[in-house]
Short mmCIF file of C-alpha atoms and ligand atoms in Angstrom, two decimals:
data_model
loop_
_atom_site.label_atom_id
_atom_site.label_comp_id
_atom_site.label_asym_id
_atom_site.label_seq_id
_atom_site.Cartn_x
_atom_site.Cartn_y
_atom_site.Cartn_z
CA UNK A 1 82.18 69.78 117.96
CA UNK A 2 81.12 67.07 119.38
CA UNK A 3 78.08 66.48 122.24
CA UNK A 4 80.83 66.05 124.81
CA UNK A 5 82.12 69.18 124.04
CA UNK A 6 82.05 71.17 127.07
CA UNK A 7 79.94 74.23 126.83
CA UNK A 8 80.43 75.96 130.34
CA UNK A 9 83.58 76.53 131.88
CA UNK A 10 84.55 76.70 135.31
CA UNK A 11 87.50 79.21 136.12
CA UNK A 12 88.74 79.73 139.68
CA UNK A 13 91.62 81.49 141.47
CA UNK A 14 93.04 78.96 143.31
CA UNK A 15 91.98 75.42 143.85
CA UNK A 16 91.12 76.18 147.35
CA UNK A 17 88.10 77.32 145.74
CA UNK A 18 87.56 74.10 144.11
CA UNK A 19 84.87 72.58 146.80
CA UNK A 20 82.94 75.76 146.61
CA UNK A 21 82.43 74.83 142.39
CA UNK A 22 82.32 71.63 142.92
CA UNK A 23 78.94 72.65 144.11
CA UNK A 24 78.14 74.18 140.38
CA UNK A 25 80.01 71.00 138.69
CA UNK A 26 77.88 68.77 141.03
CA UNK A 27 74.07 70.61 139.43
CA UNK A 28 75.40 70.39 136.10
CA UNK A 29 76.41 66.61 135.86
CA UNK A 30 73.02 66.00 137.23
CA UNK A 31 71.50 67.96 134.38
CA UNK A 32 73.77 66.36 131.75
CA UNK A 33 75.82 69.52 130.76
CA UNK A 34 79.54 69.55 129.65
CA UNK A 35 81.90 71.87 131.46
CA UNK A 36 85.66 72.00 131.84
CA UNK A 37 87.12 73.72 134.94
CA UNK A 38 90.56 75.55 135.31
CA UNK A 39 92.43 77.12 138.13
CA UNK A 40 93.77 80.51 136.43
CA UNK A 41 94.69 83.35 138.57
CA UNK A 42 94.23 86.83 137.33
CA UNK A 43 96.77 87.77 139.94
CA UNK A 44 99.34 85.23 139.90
CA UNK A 45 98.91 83.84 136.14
CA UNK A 46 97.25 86.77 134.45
CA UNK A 47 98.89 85.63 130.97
CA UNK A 48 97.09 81.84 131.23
CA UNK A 49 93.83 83.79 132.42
CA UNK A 50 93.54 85.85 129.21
CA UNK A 51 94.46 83.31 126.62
CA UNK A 52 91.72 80.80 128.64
CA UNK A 53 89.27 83.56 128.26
CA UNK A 54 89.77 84.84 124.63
CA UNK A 55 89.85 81.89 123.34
CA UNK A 56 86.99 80.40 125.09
CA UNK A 57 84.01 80.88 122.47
CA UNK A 58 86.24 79.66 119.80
CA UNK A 59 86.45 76.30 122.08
CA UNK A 60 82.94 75.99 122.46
CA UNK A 61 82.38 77.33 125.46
CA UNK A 62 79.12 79.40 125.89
CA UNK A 63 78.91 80.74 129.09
CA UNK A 64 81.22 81.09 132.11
CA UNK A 65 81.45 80.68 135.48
CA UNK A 66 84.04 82.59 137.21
CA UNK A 67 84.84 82.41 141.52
CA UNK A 68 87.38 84.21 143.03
CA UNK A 69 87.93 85.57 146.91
CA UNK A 70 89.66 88.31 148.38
CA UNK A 71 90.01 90.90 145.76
CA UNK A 72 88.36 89.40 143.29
CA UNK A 73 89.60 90.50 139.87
CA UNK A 74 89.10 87.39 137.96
CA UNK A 75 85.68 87.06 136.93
CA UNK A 76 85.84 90.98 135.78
CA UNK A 77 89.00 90.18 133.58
CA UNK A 78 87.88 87.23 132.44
CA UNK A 79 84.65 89.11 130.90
CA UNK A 80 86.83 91.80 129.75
CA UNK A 81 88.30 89.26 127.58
CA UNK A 82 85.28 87.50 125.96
CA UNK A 83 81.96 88.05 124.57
CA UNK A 84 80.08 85.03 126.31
CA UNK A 85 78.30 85.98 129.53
CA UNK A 86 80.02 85.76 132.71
CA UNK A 87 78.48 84.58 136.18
CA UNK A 88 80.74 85.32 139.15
CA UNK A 89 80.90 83.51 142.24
CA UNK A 90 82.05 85.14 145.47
CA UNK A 91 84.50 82.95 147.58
CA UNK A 92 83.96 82.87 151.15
CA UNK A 93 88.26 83.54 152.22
CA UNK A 94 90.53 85.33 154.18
CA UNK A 95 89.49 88.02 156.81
CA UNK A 96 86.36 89.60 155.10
CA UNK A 97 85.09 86.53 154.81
CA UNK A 98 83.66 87.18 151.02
CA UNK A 99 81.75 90.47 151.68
CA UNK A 100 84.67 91.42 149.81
CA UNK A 101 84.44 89.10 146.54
CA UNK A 102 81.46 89.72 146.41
CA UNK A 103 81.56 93.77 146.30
CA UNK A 104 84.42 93.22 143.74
CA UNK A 105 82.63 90.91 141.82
CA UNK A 106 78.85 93.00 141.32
CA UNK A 107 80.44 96.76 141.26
CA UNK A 108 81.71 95.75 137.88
CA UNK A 109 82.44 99.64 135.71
CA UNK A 110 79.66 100.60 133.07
CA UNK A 111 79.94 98.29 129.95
CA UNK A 112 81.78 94.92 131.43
CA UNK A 113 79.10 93.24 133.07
CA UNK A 114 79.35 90.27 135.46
CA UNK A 115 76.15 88.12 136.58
CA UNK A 116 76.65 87.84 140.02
CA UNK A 117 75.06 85.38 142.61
CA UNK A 118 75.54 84.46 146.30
CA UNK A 119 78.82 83.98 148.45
CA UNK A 120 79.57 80.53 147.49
CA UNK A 121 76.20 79.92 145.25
CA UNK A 122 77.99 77.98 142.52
CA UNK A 123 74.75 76.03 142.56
CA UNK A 124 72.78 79.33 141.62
CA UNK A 125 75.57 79.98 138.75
CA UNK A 126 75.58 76.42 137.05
CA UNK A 127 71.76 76.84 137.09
CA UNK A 128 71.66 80.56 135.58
CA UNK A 129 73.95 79.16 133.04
CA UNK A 130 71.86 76.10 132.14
CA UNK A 131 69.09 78.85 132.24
CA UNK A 132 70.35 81.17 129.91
CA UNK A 133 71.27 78.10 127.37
CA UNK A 134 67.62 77.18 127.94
CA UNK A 135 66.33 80.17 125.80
CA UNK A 136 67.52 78.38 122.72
CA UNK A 137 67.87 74.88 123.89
CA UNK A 138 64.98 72.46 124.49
CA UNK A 139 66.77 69.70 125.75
CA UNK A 140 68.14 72.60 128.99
CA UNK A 141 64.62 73.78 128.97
CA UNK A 142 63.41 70.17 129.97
CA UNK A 143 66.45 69.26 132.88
CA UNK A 144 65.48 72.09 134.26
CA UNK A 145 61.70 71.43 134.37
CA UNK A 146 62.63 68.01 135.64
CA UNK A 147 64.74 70.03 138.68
CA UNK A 148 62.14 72.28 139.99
CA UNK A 149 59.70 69.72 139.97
CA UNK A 150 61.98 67.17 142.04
CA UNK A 151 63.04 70.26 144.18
CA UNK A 152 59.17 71.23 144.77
CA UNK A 153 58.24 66.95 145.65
CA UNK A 154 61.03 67.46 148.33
CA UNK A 155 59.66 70.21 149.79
CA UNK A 156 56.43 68.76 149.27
CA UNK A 157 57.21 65.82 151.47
CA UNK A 158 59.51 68.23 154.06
CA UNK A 159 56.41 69.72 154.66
CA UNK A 160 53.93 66.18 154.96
CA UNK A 161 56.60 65.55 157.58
CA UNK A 162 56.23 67.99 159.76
CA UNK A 163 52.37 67.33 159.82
CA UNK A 164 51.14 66.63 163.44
CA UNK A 165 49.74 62.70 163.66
C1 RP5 B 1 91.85 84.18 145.50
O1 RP5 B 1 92.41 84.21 146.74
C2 RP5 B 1 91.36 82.78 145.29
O2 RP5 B 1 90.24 82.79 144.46
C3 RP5 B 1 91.06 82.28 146.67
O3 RP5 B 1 89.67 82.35 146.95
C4 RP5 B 1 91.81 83.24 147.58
C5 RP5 B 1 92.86 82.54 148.39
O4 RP5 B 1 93.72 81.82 147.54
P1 RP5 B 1 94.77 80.76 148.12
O5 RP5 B 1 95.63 81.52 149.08
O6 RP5 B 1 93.96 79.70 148.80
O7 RP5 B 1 95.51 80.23 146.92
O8 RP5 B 1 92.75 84.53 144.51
#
């Protein structure tokens, strides 16, 4: 495979969702990590969202990232399907306004597990992934070195700026 390979993958219910990962897509071109991203429904195109998933590891894929709203089966089904860890990402929709992704998403049964981070944190997920790829990966370990310590000069200089005189 080759270095442009993607090795996280993006899967969303609808692309209404898509600004919300764009967030996650946005961290991980800035730490120089190949993804693909697909809008696969386990609701409306359950068949596509299975064959994505099972055949995900064989692609190359090695961890994904999975948003949904409303009832929020996808991430769940998607890790059903797959070996590779799954991060899900609540979507802030409809009248529960993602209180209900995200209890659908975390109350996974015993022995399925999903990762699960904040309503609309696909930030948090593309870093947990780069994080987890980190343990074997030196290359991961460094980008994200290099992102907390641009993240700590910001707040560094947030805080110089709020200095009196
Ligand atoms: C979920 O329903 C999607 O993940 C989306 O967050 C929500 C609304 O979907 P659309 O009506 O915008 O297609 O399946």
């Amino acid at each position: 495979m080759s270095e442009n390979t993607p090795i996280v993958g993006f899967v969303m219910g609808s692309d209404s969702d898509w600004p919300v990962i764009q967030k996650g897509t946005a961290v991980l071109e800035q730490l120089g990590v190949p993804f693909e991203a697909r809008v696969l429904s386990a609701h409306r195109t359950p068949h596509d969202a299975l064959e994505w998933a099972q055949t995900a590891a064989d692609r190359g894929l090695k961890v994904i990232i999975a948003a949904a709203g409303m009832a929020a089966h996808l991430p769940g089904v998607v890790a059903a399907s797959t070996l590779l860890p799954v991060i899900g990402v609540p979507i802030q929709s409809g009248a529960l306004e993602g209180v209900d992704a995200l209890y659908s998403i975390v109350q996974m049964p015993p022995g399925i597990p999903v990762a699960t981070v904040g309503i609309g944190r696909a930030d948090n997920a593309a870093l947990l992934a780069v994080h987890m790829m980190a343990i074997e990966n030196d290359d991961m370990r460094k980008a994200l070195e290099d992102y907390r310590s641009q993240m700590r000069d910001k707040v560094r200089a947030a805080d110089r700026g709020i200095q009196p005189g």
